[in-house]
Coordinates of C-alpha atoms (C1' of nucleotides) in Angstrom, one line a residue:
Chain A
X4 CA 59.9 64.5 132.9
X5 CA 60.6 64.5 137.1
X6 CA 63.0 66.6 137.9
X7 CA 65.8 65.6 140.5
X8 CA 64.2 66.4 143.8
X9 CA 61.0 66.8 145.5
X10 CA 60.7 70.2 144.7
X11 CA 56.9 71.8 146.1
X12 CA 54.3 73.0 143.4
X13 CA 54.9 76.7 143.6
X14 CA 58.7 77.0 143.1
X15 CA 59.0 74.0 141.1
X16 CA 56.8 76.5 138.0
X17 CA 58.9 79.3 138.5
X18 CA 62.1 77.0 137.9
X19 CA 60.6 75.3 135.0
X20 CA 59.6 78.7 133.5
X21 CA 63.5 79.7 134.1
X22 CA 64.5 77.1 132.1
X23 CA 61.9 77.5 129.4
X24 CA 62.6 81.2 129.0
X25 CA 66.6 79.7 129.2
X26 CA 66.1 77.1 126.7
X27 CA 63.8 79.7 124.5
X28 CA 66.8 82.0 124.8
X29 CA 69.8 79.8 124.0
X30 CA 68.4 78.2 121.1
X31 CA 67.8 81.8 119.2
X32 CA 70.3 83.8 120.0
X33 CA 73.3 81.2 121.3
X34 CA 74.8 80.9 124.9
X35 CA 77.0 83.7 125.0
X36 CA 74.9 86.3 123.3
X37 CA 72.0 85.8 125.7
X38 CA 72.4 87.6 129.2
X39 CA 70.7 86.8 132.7
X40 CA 69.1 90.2 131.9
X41 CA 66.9 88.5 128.8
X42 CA 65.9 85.1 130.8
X43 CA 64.8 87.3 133.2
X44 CA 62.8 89.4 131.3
X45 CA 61.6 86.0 129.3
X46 CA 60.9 84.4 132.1
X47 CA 59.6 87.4 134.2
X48 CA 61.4 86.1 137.3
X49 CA 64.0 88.3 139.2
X50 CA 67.6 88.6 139.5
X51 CA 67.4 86.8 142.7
X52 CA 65.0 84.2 142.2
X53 CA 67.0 82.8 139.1
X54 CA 70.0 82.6 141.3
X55 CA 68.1 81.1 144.0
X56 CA 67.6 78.4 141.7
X57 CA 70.4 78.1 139.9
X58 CA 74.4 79.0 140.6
X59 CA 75.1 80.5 137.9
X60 CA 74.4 80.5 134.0
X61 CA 76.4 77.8 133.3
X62 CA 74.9 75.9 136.0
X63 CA 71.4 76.7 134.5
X64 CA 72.6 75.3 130.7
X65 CA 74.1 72.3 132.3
X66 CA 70.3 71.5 133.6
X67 CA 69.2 71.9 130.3
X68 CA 71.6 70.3 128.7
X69 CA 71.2 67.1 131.1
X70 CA 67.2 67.3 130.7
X71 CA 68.0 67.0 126.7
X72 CA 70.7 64.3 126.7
X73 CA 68.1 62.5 129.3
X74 CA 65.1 62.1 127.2
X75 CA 67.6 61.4 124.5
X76 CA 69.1 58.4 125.8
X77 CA 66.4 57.4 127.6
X78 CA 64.3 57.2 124.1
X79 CA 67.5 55.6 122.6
X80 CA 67.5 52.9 124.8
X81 CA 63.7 51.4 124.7
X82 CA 64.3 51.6 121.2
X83 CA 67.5 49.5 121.2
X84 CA 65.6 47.3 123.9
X85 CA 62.9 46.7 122.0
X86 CA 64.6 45.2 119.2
X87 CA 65.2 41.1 119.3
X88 CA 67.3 41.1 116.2
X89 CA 71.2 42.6 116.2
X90 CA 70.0 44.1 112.7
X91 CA 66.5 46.0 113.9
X92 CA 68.9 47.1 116.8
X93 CA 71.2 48.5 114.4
X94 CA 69.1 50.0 112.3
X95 CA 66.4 51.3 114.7
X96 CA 69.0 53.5 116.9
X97 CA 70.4 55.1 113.8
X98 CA 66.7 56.0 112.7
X99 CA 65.8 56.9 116.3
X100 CA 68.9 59.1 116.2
X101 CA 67.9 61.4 113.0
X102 CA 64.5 61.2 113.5
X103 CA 65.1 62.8 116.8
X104 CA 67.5 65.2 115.7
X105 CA 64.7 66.1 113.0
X106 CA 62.0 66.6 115.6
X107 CA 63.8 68.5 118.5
X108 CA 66.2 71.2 115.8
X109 CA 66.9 73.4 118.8
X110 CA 67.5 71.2 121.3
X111 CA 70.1 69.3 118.8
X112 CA 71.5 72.6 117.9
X113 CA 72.0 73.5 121.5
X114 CA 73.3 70.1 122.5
X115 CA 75.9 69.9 120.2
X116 CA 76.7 73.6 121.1
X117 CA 77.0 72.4 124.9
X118 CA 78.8 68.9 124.3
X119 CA 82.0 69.8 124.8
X120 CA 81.5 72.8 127.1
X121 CA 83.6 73.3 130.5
X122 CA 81.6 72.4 132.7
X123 CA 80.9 68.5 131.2
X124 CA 84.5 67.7 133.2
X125 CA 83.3 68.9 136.5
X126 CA 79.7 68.7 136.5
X127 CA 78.2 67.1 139.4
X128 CA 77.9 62.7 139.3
X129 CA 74.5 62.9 137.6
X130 CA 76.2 63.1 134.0
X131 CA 78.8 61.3 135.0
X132 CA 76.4 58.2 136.4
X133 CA 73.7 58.5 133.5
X134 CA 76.1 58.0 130.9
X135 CA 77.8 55.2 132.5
X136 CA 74.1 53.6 133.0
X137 CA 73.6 54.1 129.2
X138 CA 77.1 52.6 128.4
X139 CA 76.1 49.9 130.3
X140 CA 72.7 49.6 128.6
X141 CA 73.8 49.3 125.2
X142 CA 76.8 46.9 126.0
X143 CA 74.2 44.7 127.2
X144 CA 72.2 44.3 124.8
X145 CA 75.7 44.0 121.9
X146 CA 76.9 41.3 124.4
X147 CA 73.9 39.3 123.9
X148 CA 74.0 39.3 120.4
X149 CA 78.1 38.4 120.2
X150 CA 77.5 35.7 122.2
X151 CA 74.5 34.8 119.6
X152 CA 77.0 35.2 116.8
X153 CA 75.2 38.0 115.3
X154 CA 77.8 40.7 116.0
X155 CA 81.0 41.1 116.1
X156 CA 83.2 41.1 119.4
X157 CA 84.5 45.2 120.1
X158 CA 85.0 47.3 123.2
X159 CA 82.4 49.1 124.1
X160 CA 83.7 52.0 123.5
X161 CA 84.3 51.1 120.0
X162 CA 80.9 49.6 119.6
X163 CA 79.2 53.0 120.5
X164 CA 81.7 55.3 118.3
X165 CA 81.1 53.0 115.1
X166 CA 77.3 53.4 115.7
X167 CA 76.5 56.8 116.6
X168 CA 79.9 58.2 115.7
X169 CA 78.5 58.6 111.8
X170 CA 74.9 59.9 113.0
X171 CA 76.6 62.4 115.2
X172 CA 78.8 63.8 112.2
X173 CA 76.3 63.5 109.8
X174 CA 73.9 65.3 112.1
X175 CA 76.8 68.0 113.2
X176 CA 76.7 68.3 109.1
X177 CA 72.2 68.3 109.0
X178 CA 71.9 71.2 111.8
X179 CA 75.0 73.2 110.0
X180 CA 72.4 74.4 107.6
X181 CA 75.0 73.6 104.4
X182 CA 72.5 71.2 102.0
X183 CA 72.8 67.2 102.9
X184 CA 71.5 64.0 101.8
X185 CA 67.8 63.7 102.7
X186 CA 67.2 62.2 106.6
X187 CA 65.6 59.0 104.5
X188 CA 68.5 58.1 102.2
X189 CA 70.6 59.2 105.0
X190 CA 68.9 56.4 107.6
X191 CA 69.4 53.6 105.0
X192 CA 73.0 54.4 104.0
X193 CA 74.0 55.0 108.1
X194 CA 72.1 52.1 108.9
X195 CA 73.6 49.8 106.0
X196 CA 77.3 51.3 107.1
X197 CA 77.0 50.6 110.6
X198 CA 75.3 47.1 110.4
X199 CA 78.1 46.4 107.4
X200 CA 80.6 47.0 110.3
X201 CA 79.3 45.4 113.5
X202 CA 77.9 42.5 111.7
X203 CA 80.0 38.8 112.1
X204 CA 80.3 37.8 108.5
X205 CA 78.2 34.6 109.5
X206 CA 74.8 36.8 109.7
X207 CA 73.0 37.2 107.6
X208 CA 69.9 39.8 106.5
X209 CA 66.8 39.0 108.3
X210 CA 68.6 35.9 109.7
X211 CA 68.0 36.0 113.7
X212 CA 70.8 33.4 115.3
X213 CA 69.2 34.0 118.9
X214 CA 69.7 31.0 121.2
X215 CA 71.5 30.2 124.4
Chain B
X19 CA 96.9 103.7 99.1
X20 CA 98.1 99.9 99.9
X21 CA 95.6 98.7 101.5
X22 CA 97.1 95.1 100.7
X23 CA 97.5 93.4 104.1
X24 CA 101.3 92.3 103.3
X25 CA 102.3 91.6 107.3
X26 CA 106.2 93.2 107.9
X27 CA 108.0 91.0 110.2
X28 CA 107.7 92.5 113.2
X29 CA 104.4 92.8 113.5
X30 CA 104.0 89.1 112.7
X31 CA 105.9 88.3 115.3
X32 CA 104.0 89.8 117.9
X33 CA 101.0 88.4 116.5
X34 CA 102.5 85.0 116.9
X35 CA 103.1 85.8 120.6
X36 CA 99.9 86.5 121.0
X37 CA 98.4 83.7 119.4
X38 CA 100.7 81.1 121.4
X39 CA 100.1 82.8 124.3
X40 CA 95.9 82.6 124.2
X41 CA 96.4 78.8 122.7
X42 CA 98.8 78.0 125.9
X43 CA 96.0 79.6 128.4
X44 CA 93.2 78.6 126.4
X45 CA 94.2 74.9 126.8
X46 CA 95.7 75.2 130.3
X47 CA 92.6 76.8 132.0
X48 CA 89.9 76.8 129.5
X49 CA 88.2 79.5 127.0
X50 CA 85.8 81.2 129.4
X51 CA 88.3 81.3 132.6
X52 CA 90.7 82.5 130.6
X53 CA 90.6 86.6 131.0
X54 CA 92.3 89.4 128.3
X55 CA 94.2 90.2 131.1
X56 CA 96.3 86.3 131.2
X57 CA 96.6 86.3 127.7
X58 CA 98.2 90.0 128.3
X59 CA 100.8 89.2 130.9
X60 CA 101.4 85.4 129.0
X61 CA 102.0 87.4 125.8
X62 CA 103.7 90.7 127.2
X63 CA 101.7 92.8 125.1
X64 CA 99.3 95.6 125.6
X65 CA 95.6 95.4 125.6
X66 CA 95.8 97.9 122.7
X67 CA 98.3 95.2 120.5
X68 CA 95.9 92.8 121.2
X69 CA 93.2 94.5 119.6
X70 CA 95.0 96.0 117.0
X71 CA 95.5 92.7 115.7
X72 CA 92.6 90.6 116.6
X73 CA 88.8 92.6 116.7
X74 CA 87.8 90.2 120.1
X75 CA 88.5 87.3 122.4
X76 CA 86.3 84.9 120.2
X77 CA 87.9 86.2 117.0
X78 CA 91.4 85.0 118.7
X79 CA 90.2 82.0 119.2
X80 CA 88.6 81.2 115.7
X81 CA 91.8 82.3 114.4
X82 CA 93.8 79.4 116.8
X83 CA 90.8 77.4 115.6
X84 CA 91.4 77.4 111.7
X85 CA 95.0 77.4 112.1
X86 CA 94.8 74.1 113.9
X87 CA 92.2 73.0 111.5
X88 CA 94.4 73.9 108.8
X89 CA 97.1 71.7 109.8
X90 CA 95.0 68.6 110.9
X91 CA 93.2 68.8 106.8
X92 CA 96.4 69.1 105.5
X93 CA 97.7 66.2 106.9
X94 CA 95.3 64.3 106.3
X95 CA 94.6 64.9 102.7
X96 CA 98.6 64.4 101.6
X97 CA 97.9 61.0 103.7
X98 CA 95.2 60.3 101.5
X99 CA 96.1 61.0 98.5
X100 CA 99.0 59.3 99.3
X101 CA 97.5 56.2 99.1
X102 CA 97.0 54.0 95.3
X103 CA 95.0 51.2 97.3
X104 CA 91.3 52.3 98.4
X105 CA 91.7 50.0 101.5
X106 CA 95.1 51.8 102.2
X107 CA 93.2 54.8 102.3
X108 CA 90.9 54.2 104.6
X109 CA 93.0 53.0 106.8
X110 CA 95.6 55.4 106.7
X111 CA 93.2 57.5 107.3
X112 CA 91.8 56.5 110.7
X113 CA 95.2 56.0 111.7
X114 CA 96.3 59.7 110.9
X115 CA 93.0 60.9 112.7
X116 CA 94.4 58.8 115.7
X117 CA 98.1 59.5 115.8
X118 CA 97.2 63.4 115.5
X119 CA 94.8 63.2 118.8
X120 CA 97.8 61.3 120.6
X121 CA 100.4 64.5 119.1
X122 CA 98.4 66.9 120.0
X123 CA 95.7 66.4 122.9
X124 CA 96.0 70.1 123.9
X125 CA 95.2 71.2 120.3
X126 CA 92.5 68.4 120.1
X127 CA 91.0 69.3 123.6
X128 CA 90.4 72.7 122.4
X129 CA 89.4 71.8 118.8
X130 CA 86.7 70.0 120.2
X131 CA 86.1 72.4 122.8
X132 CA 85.0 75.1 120.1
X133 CA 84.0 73.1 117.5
X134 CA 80.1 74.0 117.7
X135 CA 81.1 77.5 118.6
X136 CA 79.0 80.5 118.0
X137 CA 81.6 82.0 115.3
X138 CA 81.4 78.7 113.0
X139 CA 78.1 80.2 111.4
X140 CA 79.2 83.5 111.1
X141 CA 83.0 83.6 110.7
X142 CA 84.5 84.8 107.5
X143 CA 84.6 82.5 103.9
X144 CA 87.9 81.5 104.9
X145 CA 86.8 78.1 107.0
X146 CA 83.5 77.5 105.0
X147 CA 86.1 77.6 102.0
X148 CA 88.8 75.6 103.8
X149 CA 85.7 73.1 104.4
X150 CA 84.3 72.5 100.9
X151 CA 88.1 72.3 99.3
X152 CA 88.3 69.3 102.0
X153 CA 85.6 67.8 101.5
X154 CA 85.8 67.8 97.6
X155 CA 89.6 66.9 97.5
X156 CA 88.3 63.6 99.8
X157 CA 85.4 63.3 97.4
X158 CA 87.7 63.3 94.2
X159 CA 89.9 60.2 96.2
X160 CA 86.5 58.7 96.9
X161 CA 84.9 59.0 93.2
X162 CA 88.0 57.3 91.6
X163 CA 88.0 54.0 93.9
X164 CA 83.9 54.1 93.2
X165 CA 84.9 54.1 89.5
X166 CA 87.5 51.0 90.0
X167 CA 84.4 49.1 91.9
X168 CA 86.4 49.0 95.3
X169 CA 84.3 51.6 97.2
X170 CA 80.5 52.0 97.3
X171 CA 78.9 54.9 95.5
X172 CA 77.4 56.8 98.5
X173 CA 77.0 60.9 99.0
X174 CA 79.7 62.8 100.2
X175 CA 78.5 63.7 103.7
X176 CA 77.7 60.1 104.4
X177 CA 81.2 58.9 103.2
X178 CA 82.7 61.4 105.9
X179 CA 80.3 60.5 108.2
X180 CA 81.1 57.0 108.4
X181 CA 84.6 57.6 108.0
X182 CA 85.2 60.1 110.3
X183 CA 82.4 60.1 112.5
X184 CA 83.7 57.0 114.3
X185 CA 86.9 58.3 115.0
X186 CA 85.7 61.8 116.1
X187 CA 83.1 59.9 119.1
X188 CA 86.4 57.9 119.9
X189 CA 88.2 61.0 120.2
X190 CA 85.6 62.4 122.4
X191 CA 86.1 59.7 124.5
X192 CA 89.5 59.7 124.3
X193 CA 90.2 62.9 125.2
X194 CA 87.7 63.0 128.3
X195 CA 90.0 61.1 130.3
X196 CA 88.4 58.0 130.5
X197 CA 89.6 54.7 130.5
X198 CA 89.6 53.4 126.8
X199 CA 91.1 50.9 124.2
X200 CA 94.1 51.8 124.0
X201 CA 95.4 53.3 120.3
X202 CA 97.1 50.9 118.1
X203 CA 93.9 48.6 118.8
X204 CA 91.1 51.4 118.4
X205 CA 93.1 52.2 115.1
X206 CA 92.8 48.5 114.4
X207 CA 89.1 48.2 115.3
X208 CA 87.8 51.2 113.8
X209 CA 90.0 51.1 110.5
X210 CA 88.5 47.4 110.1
X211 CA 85.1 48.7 110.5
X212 CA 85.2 51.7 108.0
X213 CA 86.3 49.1 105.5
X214 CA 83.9 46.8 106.1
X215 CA 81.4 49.8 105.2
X216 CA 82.6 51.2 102.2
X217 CA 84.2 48.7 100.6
X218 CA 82.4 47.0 97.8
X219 CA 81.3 43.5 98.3
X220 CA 83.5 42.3 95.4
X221 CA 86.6 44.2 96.7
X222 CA 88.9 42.2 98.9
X223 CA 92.0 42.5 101.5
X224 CA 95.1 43.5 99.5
X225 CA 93.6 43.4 95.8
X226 CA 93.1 46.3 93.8
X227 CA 91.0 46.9 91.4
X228 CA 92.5 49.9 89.8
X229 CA 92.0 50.7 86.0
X230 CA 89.5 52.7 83.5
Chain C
dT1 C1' 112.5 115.3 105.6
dC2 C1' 107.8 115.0 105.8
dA3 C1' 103.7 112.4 105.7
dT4 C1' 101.1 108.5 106.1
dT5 C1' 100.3 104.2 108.0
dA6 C1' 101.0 100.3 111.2
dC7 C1' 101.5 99.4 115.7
dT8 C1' 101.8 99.9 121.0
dA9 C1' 100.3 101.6 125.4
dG10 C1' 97.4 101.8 129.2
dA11 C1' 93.8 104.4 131.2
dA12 C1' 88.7 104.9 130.9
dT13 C1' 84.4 102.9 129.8
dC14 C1' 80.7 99.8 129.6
dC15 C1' 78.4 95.7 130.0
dT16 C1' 76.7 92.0 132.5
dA17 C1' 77.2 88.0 135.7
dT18 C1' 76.9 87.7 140.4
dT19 C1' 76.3 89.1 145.3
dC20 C1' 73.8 91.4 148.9
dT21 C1' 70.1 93.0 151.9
dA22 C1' 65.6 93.1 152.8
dG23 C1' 61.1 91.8 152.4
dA24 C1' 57.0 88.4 151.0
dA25 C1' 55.2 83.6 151.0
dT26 C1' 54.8 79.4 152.6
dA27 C1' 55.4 75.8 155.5
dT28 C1' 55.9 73.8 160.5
dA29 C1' 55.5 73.5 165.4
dG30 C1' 53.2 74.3 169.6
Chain D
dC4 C1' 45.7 80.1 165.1
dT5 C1' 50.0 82.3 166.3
dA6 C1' 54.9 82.2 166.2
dT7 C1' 58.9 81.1 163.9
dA8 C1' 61.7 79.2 160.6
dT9 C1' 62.5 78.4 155.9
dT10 C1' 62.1 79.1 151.3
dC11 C1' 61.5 82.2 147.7
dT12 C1' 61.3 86.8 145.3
dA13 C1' 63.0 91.5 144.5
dG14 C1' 65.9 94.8 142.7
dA15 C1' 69.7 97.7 143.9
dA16 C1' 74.8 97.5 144.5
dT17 C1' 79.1 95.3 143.2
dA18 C1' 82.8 93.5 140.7
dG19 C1' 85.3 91.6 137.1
dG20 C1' 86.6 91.6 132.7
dA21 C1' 86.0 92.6 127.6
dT22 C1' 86.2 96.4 124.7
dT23 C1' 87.0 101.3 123.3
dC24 C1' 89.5 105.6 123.3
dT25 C1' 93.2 108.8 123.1
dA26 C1' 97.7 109.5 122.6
dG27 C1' 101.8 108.4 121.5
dT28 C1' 106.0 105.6 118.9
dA29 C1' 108.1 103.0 115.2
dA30 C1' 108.2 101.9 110.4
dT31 C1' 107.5 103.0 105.4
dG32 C1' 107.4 105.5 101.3
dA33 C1' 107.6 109.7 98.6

DNA sequence: TCATTACTAGAATCCTATTCTAGAATATAG
DNA sequence: CTATATTCTAGAATAGGATTCTAGTAATGA
């Protein structure tokens, strides 16, 4: 995964390690407990080198936290892109959701932690920009299918809370640790919900009304 | 020996200050920026009140936390139950989530804020017990509309997922100052849409099918 | 009234994020 | 290949704020 910027060879492994030793540190013992002092140590860099690369430790979770949201969305949307049918759509972005959530634990654990953390409002435009990209993204691809007749006609925002809104709570629910409905049943019965809701009552299963 | 923690009413009281004071700052300039020392002066007591009554600054918090938890549950469960019709409920539902956000977007804000906090794991029975009462008082309105054939039979955690879920990612959005649907038609969109998934296929608008 | 407990006060402590100063590496120009 | 500038690394010093401590003051109860 590049980066932002050009960075040269040498530095650009001593951030990365930062963040590894970050990442490592957040994930098992939570934002707040871990101190600058343990990332060092973890990461064997100094005081002034993490700070060279980072302003602050807030700063350094906001990188991770956009590095995780970016391969998120960016996974999200081939999936979505690849599907030709309004169903597979629906259904493939609800499995791609759990299925990721299943494969990166810590990274879900630590995203959720982040989502709502001070520094989303004032971040710099990256966030800001990527999401809107990804807004943008998905509405495409809906708008095509409403004008096919598969879907029915929503804002955008409202499109995107009916979809992921029940994979993020049951997920919030999966990384909780309290016992849940297996990720399986759990892909179905999202899957069914959400395609149950955005469907136009004139598609049907399997039934592809594509055309111009 | 009492040791019985029967709160006299002066005490309470300051407790109260303290608690609206941290809530006020907590929602004006965030949890982290927010030092011991605003809370102090916002409150008028001494550091030593403070932590007589609450062990830390995240414990103060949690306890602003349930109490605002408390109040959104509550509400929404008399609104539930409230309802005869399984379609009332649902919508009712949504529209309580909705018109609580628009009440209270500083409680939301910081609801949200510390939802994934580190104390959620750890903090005392009193929220995981708050949390499965919830959840099985929903579950008891649920079970009786699956019994009259209006409402799919689905698990627990999914039915709150796709009830819920789509509000809370509307909330998010809601609350992050972006330009979004405005209420009465989000309440209308995503009330629509949680009925479309949990109704059964033989239940329609308006008819109910209560009996044995 | 005495004794025990709950509460308040604010100074002292302690922890840790951040800043500072200086020195090493690395790149760039002439 | 030097000189010089820039980027990077170090680790000690600082500073800010959460928490603890010690000593008192009000309330309660026998």
């Amino acid at each position: 995964m590049k980066t932002v910027p050009k960075r040269q060879g040498k530095s650009a492994s001593r951030r990365k390690e930062i963040i590894q030793a970050a990442l490592a540190c957040f994930t098992e013992r939570g934002f707040t407990e871990t101190s600058m002092a343990d990332i060092r140590r973890r990461s064997n860099a100094s005081t002034g080198s993490i700070y060279h690369h980072f302003k602050s430790k807030e700063q350094l979770a906001a990188e991770i936290y956009l590095e995780g949201i970016r391969d998120y969305q960016a996974g999200l949307l081939t999936t979505l892109e690849d599907q030709e049918s309004a169903r597979g759509g629906i259904f493939a972005v609800v499995a791609y959701h759990l299925r990721w959530v299943e494969a990166h634990p810590d990274w879900t654990r630590f995203l959720f932690q982040k989502r709502h953390a001070e520094f989303m409002d004032s971040t710099d435009d990256d966030f800001a920009g990527m999401n809107t990209e990804f807004v943008q993204r998905c509405s495409r691809w809906f708008v095509r299918h409403v004008k096919a007749g598969t879907l029915r006609r929503l804002p955008p925002d409202v499109y995107l809370s009916v979809l992921l809104g029940p994979c993020m709570e049951f997920t919030r629910h999966y990384v909780s640790g309290r016992p849940c409905t297996p990720l399986d049943r759990a892909i179905h019965e999202l899957g069914t919900a959400a395609w149950r809701s955005l469907k136009t009552d004139a598609a049907r299963k399997g039934v592809n009304h594509e055309n111009s």
